[in-house]
Tab-separated table of C-alpha atoms in Angstrom:
chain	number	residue	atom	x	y	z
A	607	UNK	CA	57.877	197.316	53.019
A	608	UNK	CA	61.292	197.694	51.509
A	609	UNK	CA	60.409	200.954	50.448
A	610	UNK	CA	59.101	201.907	53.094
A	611	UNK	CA	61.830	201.460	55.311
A	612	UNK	CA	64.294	203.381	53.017
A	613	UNK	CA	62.031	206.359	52.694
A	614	UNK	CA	61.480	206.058	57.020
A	615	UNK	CA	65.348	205.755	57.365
A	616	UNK	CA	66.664	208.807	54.974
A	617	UNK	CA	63.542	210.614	57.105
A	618	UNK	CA	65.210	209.524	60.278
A	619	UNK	CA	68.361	210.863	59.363
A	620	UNK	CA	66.088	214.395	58.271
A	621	UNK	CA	65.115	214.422	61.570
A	622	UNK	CA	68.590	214.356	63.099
A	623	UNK	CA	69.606	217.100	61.176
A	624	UNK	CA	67.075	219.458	61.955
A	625	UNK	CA	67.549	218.070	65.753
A	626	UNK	CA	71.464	218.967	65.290
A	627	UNK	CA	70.763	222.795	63.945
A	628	UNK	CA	68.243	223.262	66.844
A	629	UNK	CA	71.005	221.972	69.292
A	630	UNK	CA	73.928	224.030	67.829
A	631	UNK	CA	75.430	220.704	66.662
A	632	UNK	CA	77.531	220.315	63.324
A	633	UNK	CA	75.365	218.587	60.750
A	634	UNK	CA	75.434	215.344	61.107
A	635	UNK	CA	76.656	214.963	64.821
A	636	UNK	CA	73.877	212.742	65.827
A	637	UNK	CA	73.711	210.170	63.164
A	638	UNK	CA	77.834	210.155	63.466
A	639	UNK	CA	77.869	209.740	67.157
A	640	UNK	CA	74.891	206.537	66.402
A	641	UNK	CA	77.584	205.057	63.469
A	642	UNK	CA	80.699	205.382	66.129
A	643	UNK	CA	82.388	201.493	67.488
A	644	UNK	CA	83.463	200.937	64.027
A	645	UNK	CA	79.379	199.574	63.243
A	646	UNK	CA	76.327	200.883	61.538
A	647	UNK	CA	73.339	202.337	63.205
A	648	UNK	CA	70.874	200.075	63.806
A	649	UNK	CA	67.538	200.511	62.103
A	650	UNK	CA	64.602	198.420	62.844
A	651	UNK	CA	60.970	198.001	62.148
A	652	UNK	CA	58.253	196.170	63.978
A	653	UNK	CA	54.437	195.741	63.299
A	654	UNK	CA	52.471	196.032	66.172
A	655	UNK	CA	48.454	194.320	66.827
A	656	UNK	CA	46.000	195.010	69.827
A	657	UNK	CA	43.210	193.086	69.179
A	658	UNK	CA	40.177	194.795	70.136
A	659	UNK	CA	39.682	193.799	74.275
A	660	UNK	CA	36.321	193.188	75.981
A	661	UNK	CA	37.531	194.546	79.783
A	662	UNK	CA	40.385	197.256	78.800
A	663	UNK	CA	40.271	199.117	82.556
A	664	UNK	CA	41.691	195.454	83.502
A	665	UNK	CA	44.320	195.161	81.097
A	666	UNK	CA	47.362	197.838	79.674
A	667	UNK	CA	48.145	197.256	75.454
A	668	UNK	CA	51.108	198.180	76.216
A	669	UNK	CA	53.206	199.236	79.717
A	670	UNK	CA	54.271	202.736	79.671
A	671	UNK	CA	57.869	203.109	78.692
A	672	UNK	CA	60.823	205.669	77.417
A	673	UNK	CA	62.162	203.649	73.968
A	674	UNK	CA	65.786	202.614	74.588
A	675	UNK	CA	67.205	204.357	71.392
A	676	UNK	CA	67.560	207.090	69.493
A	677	UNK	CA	64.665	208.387	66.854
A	678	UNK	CA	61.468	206.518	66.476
A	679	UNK	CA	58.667	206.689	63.344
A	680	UNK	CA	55.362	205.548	64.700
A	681	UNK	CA	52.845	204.878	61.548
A	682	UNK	CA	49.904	204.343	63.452
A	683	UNK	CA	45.937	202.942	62.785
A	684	UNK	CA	44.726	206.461	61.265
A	685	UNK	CA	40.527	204.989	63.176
A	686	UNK	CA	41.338	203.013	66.467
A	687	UNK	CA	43.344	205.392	68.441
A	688	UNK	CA	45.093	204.091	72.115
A	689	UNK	CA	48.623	205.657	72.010
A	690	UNK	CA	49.343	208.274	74.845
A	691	UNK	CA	51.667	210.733	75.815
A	692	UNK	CA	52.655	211.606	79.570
A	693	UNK	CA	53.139	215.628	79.893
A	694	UNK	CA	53.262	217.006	83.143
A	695	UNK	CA	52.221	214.339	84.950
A	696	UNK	CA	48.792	213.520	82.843
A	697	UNK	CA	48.504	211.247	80.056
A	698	UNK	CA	47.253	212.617	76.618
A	699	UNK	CA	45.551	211.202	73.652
A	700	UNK	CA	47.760	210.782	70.535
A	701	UNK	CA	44.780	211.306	68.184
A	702	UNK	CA	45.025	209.353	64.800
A	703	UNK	CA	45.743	211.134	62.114
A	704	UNK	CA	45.273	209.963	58.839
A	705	UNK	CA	48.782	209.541	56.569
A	706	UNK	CA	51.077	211.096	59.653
A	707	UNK	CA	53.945	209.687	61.040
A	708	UNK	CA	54.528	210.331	64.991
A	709	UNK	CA	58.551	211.359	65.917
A	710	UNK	CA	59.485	210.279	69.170
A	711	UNK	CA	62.582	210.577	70.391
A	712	UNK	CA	64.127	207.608	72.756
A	713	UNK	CA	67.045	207.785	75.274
A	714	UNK	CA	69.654	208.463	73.737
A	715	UNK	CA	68.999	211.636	72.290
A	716	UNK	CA	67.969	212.496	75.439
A	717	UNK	CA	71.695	212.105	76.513
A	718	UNK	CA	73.615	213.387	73.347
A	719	UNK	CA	71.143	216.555	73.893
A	720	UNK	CA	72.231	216.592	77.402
A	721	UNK	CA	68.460	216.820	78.271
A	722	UNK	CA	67.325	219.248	75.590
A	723	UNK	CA	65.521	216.647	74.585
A	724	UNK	CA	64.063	214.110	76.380
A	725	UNK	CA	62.178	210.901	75.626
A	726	UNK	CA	58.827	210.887	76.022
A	727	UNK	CA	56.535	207.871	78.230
A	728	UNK	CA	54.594	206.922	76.187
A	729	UNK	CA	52.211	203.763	76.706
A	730	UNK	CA	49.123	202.403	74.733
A	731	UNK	CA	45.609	201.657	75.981
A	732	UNK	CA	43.394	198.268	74.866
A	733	UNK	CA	40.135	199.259	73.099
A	734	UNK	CA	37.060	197.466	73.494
A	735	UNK	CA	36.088	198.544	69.552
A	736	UNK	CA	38.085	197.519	66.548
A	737	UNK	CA	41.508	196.246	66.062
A	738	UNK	CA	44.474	198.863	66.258
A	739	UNK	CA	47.756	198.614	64.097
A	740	UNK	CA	51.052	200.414	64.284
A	741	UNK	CA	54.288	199.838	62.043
A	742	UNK	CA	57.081	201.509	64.366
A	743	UNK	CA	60.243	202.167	62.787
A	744	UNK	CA	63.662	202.639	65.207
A	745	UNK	CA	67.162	204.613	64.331
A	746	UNK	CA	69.557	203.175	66.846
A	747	UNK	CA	73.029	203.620	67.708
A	748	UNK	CA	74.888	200.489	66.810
A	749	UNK	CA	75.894	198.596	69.958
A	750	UNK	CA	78.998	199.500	70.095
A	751	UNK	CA	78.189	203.217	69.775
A	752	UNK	CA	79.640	205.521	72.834
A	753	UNK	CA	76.939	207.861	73.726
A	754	UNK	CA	77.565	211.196	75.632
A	755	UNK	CA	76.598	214.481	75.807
A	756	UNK	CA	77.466	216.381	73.106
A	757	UNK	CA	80.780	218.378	74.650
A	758	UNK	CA	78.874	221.588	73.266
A	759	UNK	CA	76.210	221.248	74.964
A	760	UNK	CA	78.153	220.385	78.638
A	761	UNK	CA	79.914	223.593	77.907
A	762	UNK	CA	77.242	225.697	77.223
A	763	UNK	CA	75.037	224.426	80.853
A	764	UNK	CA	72.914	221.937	79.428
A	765	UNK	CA	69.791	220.584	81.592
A	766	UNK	CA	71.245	217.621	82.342
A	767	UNK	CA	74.721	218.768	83.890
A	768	UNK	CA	73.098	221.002	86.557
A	769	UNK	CA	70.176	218.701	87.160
A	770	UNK	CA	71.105	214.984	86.521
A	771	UNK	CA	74.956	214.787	84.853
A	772	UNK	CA	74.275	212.066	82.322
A	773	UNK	CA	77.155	209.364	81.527
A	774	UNK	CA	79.033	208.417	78.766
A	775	UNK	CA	78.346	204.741	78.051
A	776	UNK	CA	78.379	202.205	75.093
A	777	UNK	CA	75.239	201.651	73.578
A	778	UNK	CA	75.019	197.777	74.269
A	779	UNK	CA	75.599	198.254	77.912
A	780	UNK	CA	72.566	200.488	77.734
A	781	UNK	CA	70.487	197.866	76.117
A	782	UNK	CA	71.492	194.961	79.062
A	783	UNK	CA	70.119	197.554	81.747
A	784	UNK	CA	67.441	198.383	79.446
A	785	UNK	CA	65.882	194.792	78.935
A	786	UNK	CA	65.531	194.511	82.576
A	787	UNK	CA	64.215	197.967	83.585
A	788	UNK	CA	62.430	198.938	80.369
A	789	UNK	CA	58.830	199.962	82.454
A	790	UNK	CA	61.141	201.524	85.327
A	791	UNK	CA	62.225	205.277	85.789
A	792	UNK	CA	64.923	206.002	83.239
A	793	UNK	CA	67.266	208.112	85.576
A	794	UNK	CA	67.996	204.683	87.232
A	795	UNK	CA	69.050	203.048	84.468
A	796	UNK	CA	71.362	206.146	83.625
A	797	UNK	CA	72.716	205.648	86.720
A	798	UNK	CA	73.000	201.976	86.711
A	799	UNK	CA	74.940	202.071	83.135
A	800	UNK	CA	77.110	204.887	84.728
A	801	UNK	CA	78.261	201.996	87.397
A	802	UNK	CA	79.248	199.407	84.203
């Protein structure tokens, strides 16, 4: 698992990179703006177990959700499927797929992207058949980690300015409104951190 996680986390900060050359950014502006407050990045791994369910149009796996943080690495069950996407309004099948990692990417790269990114909802449906297991790997900001919109991207008329105008914030703050409106719209809790 050790391995694992230090193979998932020099991916993560891959991933960044290429996000950062899409954006415009200077290499390495995400994973610096995650390290800022004087901490380290947070990264974190969780195994995840949905037991196979005899009624699943009575019961959710798991709420749909945006993830809190920055870049996520879902290793999921390549036979018993369940995670979904939302796109458009309709929810789509995340078909397993055998040896593949899933990148999703959580709030706050939704906010350092000013909205060039966004994080996906994302929930997962119980399955009468078989038991489904996920290893789910996060790239945080550490908590003390101010998190704005890149000024490059404010400049150049990002989606969020004209549409939304996200906040700058610390990272922790984030995570109190977070814990207690985790299955709610996400704009509210951008505005509710704004108000901290």
């Amino acid at each position: 698992m050790a391995e694992y996680r230090a193979e998932l986390r020099k991916l993560a900060g891959q991933v960044m990179e290429v996000m950062d050359e899409n954006l415009g950014l200077p290499k390495g502006y995400i994973k610096n703006a995650f390290n800022s407050g004087g901490e380290e990045a947070f990264f974190g791994t969780k195994v995840n177990h949905y037991p196979p369910c005899p009624k699943p149009e009575m019961v959710n796996g798991l709420r749909a959700h945006t993830d809190a943080g920055g870049v996520i690495m879902l290793f999921q069950d390549d036979v018993v499927g369940g995670l979904e996407v939302l796109k458009d309004g309709e929810w789509f099948d995340v078909q397993p797929m055998r040896n593949s990692i899933v990148i999703n990417t959580g709030d706050q790269v939704e906010v350092l992207s000013n909205g060039r990114y966004k994080s996906a909802w994302h929930r997962v449906q119980a399955k009468p058949d078989g038991n489904r297991m996920s290893i789910a790997s996060f790239y945080n900001p550490s908590m003390k980690a101010t998190i704005a919109p890149a000024p490059q991207l404010v400049e150049n008329g990002g989606v969020g300015v004209e549409a939304f105008g996200y906040p700058e914030f610390v990272f922790g703050d984030y995570m109190s409104v977070y814990a207690e409106q985790k299955f709610d719209p996400k704009e509210p809790r951008f505005q509710a951190v704004r108000a901290m």
